[in-house]
XYZ file of C-alpha atoms in Angstrom:
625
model
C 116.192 73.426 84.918
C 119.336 74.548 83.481
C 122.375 74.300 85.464
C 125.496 76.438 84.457
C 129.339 74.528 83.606
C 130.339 77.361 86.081
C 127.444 76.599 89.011
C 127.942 72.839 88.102
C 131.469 73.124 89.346
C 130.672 75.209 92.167
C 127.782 72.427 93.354
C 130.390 70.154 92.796
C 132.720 71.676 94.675
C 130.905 73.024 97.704
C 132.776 72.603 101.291
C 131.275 71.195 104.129
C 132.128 74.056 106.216
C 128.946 76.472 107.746
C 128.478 80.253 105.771
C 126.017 81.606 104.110
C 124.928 80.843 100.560
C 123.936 83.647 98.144
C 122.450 82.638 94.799
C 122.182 85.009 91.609
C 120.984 85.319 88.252
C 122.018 86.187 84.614
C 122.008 89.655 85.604
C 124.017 88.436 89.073
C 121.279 89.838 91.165
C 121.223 88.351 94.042
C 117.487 86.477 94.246
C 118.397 84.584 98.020
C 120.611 84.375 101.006
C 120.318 81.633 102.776
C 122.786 80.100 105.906
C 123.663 76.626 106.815
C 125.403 74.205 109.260
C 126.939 72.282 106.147
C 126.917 74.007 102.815
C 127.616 71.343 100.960
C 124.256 69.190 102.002
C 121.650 72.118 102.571
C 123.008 74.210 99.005
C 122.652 71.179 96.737
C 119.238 69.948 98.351
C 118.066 72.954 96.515
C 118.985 71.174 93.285
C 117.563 67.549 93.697
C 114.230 67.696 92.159
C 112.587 65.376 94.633
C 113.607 68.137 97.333
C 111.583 71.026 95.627
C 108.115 70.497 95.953
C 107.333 73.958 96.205
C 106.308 76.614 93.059
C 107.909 79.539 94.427
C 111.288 77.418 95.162
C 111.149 75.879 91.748
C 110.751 79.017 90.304
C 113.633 80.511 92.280
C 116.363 77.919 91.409
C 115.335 78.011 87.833
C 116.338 81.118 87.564
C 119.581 80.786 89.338
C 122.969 80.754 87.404
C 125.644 81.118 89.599
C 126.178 81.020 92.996
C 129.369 82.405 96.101
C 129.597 81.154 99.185
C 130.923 82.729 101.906
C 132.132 80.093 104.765
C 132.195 80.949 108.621
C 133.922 79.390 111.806
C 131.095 78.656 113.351
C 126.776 78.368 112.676
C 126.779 81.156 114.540
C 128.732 83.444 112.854
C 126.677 82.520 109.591
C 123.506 83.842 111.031
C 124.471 86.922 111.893
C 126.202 87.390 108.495
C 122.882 86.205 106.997
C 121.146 88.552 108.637
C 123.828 91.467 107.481
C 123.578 90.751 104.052
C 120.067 90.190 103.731
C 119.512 93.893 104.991
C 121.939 94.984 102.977
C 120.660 93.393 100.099
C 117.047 93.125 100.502
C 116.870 89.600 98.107
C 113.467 89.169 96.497
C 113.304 85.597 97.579
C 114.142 86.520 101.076
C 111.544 86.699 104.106
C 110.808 90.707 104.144
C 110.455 92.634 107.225
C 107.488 95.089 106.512
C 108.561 99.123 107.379
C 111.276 97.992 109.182
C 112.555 101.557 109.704
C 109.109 102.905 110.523
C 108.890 101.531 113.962
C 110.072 103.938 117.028
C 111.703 103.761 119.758
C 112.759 105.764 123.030
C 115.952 107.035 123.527
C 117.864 108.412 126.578
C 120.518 110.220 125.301
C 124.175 109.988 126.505
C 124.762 113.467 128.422
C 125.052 115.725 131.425
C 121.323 115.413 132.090
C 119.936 112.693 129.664
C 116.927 113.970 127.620
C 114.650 111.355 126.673
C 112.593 111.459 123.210
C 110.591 109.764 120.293
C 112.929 108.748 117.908
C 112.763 106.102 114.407
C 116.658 105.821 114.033
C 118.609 103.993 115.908
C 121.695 106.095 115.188
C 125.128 105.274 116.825
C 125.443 108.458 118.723
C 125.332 106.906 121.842
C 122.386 106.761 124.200
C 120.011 103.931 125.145
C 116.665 102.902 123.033
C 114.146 101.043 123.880
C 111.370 99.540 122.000
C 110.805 98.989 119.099
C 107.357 100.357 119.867
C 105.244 98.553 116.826
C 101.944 100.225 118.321
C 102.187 104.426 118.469
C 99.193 104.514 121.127
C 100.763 102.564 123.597
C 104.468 104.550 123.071
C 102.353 107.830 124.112
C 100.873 106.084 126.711
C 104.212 104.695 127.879
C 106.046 108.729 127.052
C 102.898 109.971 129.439
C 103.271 107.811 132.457
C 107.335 108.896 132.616
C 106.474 112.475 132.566
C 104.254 112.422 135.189
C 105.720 109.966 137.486
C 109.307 111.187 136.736
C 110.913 115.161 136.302
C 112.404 114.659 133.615
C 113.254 117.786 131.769
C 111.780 118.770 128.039
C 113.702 121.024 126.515
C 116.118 120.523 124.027
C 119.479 122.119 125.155
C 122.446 120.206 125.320
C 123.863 121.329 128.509
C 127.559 121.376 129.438
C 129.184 122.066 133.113
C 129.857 125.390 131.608
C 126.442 126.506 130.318
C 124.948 125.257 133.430
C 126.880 127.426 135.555
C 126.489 130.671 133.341
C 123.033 130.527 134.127
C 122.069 131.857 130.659
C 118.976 128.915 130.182
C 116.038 130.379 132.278
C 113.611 127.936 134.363
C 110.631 127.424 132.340
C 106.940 126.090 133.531
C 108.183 122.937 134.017
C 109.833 123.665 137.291
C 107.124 125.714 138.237
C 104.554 122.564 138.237
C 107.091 120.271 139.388
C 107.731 119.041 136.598
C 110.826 119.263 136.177
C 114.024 119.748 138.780
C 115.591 122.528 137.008
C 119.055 121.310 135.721
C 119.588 124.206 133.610
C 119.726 126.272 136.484
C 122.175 123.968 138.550
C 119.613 123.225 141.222
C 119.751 119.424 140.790
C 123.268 117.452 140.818
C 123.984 115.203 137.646
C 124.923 112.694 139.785
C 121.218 112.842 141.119
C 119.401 113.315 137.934
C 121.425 110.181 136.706
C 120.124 108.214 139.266
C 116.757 109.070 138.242
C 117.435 108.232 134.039
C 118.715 104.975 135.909
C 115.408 104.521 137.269
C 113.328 105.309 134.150
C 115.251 103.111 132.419
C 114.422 100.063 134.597
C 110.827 101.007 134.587
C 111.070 101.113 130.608
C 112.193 97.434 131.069
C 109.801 96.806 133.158
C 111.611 95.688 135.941
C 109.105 97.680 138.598
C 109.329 95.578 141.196
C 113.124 96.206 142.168
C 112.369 99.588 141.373
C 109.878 99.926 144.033
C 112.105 98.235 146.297
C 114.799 100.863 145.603
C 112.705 103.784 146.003
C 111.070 102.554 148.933
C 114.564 102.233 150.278
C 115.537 105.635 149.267
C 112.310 107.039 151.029
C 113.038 105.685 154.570
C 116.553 106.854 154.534
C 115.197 110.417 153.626
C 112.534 110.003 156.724
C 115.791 108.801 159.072
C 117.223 111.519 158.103
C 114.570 114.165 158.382
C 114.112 114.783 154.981
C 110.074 114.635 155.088
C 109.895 116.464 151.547
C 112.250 114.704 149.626
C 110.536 111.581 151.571
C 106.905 112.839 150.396
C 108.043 113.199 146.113
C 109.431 109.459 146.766
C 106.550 108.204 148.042
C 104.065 109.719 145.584
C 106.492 107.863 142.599
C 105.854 105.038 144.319
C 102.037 105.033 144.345
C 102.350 106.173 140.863
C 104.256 103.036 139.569
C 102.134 101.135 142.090
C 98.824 102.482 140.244
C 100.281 101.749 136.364
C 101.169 98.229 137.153
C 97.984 97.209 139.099
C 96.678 96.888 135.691
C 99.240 94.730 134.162
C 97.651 91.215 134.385
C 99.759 88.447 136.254
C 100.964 85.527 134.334
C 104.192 83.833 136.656
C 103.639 83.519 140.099
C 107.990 83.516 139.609
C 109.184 86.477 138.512
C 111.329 85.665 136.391
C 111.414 87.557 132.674
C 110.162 85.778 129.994
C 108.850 86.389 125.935
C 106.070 84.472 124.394
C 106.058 84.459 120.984
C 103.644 82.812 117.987
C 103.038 82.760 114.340
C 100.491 83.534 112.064
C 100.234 83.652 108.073
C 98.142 83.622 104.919
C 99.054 84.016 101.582
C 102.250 85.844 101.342
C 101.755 87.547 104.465
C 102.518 86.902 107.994
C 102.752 88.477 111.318
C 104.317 87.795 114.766
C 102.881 88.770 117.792
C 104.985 89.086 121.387
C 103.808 89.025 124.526
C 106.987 90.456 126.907
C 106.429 89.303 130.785
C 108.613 91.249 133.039
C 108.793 90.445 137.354
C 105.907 87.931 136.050
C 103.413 90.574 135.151
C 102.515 91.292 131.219
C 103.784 94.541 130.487
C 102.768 94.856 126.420
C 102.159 93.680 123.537
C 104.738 94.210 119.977
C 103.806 92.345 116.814
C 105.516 92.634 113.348
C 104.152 91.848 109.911
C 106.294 90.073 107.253
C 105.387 89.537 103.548
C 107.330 86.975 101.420
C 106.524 83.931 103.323
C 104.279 82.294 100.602
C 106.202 79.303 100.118
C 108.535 79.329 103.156
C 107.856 76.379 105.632
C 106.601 77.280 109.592
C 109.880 76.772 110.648
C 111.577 79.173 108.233
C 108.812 82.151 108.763
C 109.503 81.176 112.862
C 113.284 81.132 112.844
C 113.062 84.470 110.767
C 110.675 86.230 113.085
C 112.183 85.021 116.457
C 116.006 86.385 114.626
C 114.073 89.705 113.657
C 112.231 90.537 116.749
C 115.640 90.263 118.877
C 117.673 92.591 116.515
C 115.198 95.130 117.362
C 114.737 94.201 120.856
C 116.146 96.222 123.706
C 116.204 93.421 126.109
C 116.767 89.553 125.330
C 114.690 87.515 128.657
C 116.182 84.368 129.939
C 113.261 82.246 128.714
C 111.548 82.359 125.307
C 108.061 80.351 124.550
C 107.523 79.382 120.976
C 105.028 77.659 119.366
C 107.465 74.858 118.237
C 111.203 73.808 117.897
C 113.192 76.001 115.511
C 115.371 73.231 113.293
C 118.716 75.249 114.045
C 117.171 76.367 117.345
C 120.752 75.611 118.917
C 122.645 78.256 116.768
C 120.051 80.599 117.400
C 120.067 80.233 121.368
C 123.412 80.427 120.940
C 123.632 83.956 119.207
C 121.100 85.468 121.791
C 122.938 83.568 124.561
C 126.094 85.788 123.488
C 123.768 89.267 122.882
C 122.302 88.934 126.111
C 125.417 88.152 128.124
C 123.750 85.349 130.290
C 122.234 81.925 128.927
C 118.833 81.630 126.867
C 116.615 79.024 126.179
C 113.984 78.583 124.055
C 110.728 76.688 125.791
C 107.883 74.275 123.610
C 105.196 73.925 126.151
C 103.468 70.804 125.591
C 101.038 70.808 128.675
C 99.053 73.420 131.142
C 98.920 77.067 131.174
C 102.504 77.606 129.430
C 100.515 75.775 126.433
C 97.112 77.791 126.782
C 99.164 81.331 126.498
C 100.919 80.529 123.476
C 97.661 79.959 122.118
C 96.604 82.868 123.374
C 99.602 85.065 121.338
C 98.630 82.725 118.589
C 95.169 84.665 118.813
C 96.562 87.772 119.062
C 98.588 86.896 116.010
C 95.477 86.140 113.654
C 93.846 88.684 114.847
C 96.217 91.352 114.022
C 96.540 89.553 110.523
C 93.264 89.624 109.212
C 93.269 93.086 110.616
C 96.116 93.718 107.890
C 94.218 91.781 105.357
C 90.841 93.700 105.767
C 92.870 96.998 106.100
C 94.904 95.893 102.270
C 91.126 94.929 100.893
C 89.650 98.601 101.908
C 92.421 100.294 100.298
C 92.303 98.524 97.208
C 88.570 98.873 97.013
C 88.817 101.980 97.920
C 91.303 103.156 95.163
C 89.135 101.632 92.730
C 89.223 104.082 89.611
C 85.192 104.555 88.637
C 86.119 103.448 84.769
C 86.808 100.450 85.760
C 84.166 99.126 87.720
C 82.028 100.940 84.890
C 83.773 98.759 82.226
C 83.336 95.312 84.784
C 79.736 96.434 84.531
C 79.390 96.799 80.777
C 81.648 93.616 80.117
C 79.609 91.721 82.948
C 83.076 90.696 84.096
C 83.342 88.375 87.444
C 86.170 90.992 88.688
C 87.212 94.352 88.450
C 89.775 94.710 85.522
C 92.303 96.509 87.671
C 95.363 94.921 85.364
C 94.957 95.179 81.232
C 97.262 94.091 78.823
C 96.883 94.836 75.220
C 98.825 93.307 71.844
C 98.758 94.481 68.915
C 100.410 94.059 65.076
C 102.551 96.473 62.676
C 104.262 95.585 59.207
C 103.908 96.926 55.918
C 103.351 94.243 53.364
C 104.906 91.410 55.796
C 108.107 93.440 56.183
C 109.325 94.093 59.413
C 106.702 92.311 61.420
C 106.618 93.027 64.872
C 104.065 93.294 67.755
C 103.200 95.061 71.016
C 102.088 94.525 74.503
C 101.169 97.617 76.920
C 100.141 97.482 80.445
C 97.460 99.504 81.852
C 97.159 99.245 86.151
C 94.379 100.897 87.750
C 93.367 102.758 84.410
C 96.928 103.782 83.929
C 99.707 102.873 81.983
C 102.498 100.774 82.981
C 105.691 101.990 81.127
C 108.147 99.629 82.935
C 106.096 96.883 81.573
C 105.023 97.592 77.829
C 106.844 94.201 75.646
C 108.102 94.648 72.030
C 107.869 91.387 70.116
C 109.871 90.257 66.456
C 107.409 88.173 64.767
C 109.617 84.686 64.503
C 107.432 82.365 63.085
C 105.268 83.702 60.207
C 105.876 84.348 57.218
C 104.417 87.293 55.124
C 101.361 89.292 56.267
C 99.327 86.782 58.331
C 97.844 89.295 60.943
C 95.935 86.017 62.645
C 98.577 83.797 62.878
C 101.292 86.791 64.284
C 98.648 87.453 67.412
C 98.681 83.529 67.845
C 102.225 83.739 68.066
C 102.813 86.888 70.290
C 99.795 85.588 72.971
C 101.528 82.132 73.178
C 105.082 83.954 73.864
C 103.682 86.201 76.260
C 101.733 83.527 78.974
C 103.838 80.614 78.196
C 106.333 82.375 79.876
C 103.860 83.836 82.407
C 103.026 80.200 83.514
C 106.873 79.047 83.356
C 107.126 81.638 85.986
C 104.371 81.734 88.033
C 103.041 85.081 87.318
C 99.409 86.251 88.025
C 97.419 86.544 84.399
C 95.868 89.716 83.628
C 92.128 90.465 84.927
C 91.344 91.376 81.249
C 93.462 90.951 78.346
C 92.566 93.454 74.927
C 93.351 92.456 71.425
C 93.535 95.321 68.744
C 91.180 94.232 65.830
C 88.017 91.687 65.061
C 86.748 88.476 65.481
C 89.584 86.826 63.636
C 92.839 88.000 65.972
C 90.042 87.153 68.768
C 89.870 83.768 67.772
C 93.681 83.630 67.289
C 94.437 84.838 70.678
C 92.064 82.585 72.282
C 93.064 79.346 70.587
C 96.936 80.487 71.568
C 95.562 80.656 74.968
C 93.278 77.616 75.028
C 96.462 75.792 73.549
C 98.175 76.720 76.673
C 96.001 75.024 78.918
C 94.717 78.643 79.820
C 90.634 78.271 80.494
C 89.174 81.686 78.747
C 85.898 82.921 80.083
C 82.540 82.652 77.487
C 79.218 84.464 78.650
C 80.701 85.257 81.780
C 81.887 81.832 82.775
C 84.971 81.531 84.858
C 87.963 81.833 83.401
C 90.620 84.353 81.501
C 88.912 87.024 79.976
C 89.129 88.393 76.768
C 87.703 90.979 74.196
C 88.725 92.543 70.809
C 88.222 96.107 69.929
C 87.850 96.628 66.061
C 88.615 100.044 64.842
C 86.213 100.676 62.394
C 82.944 101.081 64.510
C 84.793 100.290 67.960
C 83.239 96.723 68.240
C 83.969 95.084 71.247
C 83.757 91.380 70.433
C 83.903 88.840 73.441
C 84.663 84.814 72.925
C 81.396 82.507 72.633
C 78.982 86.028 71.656
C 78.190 86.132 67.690
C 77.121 89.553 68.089
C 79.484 92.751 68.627
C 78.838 94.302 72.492
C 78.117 97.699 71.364
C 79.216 100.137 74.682
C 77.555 103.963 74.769
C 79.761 105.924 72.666
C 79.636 108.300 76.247
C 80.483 105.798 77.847
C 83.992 106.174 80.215
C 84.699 102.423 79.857
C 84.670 102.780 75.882
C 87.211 105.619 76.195
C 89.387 103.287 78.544
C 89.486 100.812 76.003
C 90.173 102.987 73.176
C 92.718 105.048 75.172
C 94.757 101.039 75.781
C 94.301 99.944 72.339
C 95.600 103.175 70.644
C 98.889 102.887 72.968
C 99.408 99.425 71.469
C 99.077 100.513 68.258
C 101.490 103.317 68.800
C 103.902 101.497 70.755
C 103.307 98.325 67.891
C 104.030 101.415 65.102
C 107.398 102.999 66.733
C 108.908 99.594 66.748
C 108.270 98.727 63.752
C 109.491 102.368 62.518
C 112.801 102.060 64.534
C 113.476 98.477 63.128
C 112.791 99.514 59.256
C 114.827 102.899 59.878
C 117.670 100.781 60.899
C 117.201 98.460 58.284
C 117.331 101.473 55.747
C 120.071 102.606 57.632
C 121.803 99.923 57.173
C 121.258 98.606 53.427
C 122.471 102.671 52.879
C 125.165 102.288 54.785
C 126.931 99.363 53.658
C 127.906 100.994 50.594
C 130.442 102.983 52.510
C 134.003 102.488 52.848
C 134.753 102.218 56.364
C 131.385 101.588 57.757
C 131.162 98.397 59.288
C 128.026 97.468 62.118
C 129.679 98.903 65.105
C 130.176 102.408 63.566
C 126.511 101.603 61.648
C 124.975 101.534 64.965
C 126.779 104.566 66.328
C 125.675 106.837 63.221
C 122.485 105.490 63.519
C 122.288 106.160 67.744
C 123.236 109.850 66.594
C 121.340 110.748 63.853
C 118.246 108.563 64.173
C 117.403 108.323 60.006
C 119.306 108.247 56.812
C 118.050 111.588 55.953
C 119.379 113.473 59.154
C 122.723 111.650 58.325
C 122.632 112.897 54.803
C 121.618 116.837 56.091
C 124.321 116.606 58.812
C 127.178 118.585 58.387
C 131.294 117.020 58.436
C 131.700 119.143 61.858
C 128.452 117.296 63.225
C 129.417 113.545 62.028
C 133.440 113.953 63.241
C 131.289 115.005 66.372
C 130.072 111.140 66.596
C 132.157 109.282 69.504
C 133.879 106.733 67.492
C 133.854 107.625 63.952
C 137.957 108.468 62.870
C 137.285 112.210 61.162
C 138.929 109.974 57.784
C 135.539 107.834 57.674
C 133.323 110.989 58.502
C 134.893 112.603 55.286
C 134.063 109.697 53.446
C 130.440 109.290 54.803
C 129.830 113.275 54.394
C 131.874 112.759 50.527
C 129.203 110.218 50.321
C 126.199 111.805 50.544
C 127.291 115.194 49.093
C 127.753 113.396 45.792
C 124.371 111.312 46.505
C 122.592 115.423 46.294
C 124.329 116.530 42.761
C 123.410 113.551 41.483
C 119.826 113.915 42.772
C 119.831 117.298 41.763
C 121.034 116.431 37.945
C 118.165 113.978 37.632
């Protein structure tokens, strides 16, 4: 691992204050945020090598070159920062919230008669929102029980005292079905229709029981006072909220508000599920699904889920089950503690029923994982391009070859040797991923031993950093850069598949009759000539070879360019490079006119004389040979 004179000093240095930590790279990309009590002693634990026992942490600090730390007053205040720069951010290291800005929520806007909607932006015009809603069937469940238990009006004018009293908004059907009071025509107070947001607000928190009390209280003062109709709509909102919670399963014979949350994961993946008690009674169901967790420990993947859940969260309960302690559980309590205005605490049942429904959101959890898992394995079966599985068929290959990477060799009598790797996903190239290689090690034109070289480059590094190998890798030409890239491969450690044996596989196409040769088969596989598979092949190993053939091009042309341009006054390699960015070739120099070289950013118009001089005298001369 190297460590940096300038991250040596900072390790060195570190205070033992809390903040957050954010290492970087070469590049200074960020790759992690992280937070601690004491940076000093959780930063440098990253650095002790009998700390990392993990491949995706190793990999991580190797990578890291320098590092800023950014110290707080308090634990507290470095979690929340954590949490702000991480969104901001987005780290690759980090845990990762998946569609974190797909999820909706409810909102009851801020005005003279609220309007309540659907809404996936939690936008600072004022308002209340409530969800997030991680399910869509139970939010239109949820939207369809308030209209019909509640008037609340559906249009989309935003009314002011003034409009209102013009009268120009007519009464729709709404207030024809009783659905709605008709505020646009002034026939319901604001005062009034407040009080009822008020209400639909507490039943979106599901605090139903003190709203039945309240309406029930509201309906005997109307029947004291006469008010039998008014009495009547009361009553029927009552039996309505009665009816939609009779379902809603008791868990608390208290009813005090409580979460219950639990953790599942596989892989890289993860997802938390919530069950949200309200007046004792389960009222629903939210889960979220994380990726980036491969390598994380339970009580990272925890601590990030219970900090995500209650950023979203419209309400923070009192009480919080988990599956188990959260390691800076106290910092955490604290932050909600301060969100919710009132103490939290965070409950580990050991014993009993508290234990049994933990469990039970543990269940729910798994479920809704492998749900996500079978859902990602349709989709990539179904996406499946036919070519492929018709070249796993011809190949007899144990999986669909869904990645392909192909090398290749250009010089020209040993000069200029270079080589090329292209990437084909899903039958497709892979631009952002094609490799040029400079042939270091061999001299002359050794065709063999340049493919030995280029394959060891290419998945030593793979294995240094813990990429996934290709599910087939191509080699332009015969049996003898076939049995150069599998000995560079075998040297490796890298098992390479023979007959169909596990292991990487690996075929070379020849040109001359398109020969597909595989390792541990004397005989060429001979594919249809009709066949799609063949034409995939082809179609990979002819972008090598042109990808292989520009770079070796652009390296001679500057070489040219260079050898040709060093006889010029003036011309060192910074104004070399320039002429050559411009003009591309020595012979588009020598064409160009003095208008179009002074044009060069760069070149003093004294030095594009000389250069134009130059080659104008290079042409008579030509000419008088």
């Amino acid at each position: 691992m190297e460590i940096t004179p300038t991250l040596a000093h900072k390790l060195e240095h570190l205070p033992k204050s809390p903040g957050c930590y954010l290492f970087k790279d070469d590049q200074a990309k960020i790759l992690y945020i992280g937070k601690a009590k004491v940076l000093r002693q959780r930063v440098r634990q990253y650095f002790q090598e009998s700390r990392r026992e993990d491949v995706k942490v190793q990999t991580m600090v190797s990578k890291v070159r320098d590092l800023e730390v950014i110290e707080t007053d308090s634990e507290v205040e470095a979690l929340i920062l954590e949490a702000n720069l991480v969104k901001e951010h987005k780290p690759r290291y980090n845990i990762e919230l998946k569609d974190d800005k797909s999820y909706p929520y409810i909102k009851i806007t801020d005005e003279l008669f609220p309007r309540i909607y659907v809404t996936r932006e939690k936008d600072k015009s004022g308002g209340k929102f409530f969800g997030p809603y991680t399910e869509v069937k139970n939010l239109r469940a949820t939207l369809q029980t308030l209209h019909r238990i509640f008037p609340i009006r559906s249009c989309i004018h935003r009314f002011t005292p003034e409009l209102v009293e013009s009268r120009k908004v007519k009464l729709c059907l709404d207030y024809h079905i009783h659905k709605c009071e008709g505020p646009c025509q002034g026939l319901v107070q604001p005062e009034a229709y407040r009080a009822m947001i008020d209400q639909v607000a507490r039943f979106l928190r599901g605090k139903t029981f003190d709203l039945v009390g309240q309406l029930e209280r509201e309906m005997q003062e109307h029947a004291e006072e006469m008010r039998f109709e008014e009495a009547a709509r009361i009553r029927d909102r009552m039996q309505a909220i009665e009816t939609y919670t009779a379902g809603q399963k008791v868990m608390f014979q208290d009813l005090s508000d409580k979460d219950i949350l639990a953790l599942a994961r596989t892989g890289d993946d993860a997802c938390g599920a919530v069950f949200r008690v309200r007046d004792g009674k389960l009222i629903g169901r939210q889960h979220f699904y994380f990726t980036h967790v491969e390598g994380k420990s339970e009580d990272d993947v925890l601590d990030q889920f219970v900090r995500t859940y209650y950023r979203h969260a419209d309400f923070i309960p009192p009480e919080i089950f988990l599956p188990a302690a959260l390691e800076e559980g106290e910092a955490v309590r604290q932050w909600l503690s301060g969100e919710a205005g009132f103490r939290v605490e965070f409950v580990v049942p050991r014993i009993g029923e508290k234990v049994k429904l933990v469990q039970m959101a543990e269940k729910n959890a798994r479920l809704l994982l492998d749900d996500l898992q079978l859902q990602k394995m349709k989709a990539q079966e179904q996406f499946v391009p036919r070519v492929l599985l018709s070249l796993q068929r011809d190949l007899r290959l144990n999986c669909v070859p869904r990645r392909i990477e192909c090398f290749d060799n250009s010089n020209i009598q040993g000069s200029d040797p270079v080589a090329s790797m292209v990437v084909f996903v899903d039958g497709k190239p892979k631009k952002s991923e094609y490799r040029k290689f400079k042939i270091r090690t061999v001299q002359g034109p050794d065709d063999f031993a340049s493919m030995h070289e280029v394959v060891s480059r290419r998945y030593l590094r793979m294995l240094n950093e813990s990429h996934e190998f290709p599910d087939l890798i191509v080699i332009d030409g015969g049996k003898g850069q076939l049995s150069a890239a599998v000995a560079a491969l075998e040297g490796l450690g890298i098992e390479v598949s023979r007959a169909g044996s596990a292991g990487q596989p690996v075929l070379a196409l020849a040109k001359r009759l398109e020969e597909v040769f595989l390792p541990g088969v004397n005989e060429a596989v001979m594919i249809p000539k009709t066949s799609s598979a063949l034409r995939l092949l082809q179609h990979v190993r002819d972008e090598a070879h042109r990808f292989a053939v520009t770079f070796h091009r652009t390296l001679r042309n500057k070489r040219t360019v260079a050898s040709e341009l060093d006889a010029i006054e003036g011309i060192g390699p910074k104004r070399r490079q320039l002429l050559f960015d411009r003009f591309g070739s020595v012979r588009r120099l020598a064409a160009a006119t003095l208008e179009e070289i002074r044009a060069v950013d760069g070149i003093p118009s004294d030095v594009a004389e000389t250069v134009h001089r130059y080659f104008a005298a290079q042409a008579v001369q030509d000419e008088q040979e």
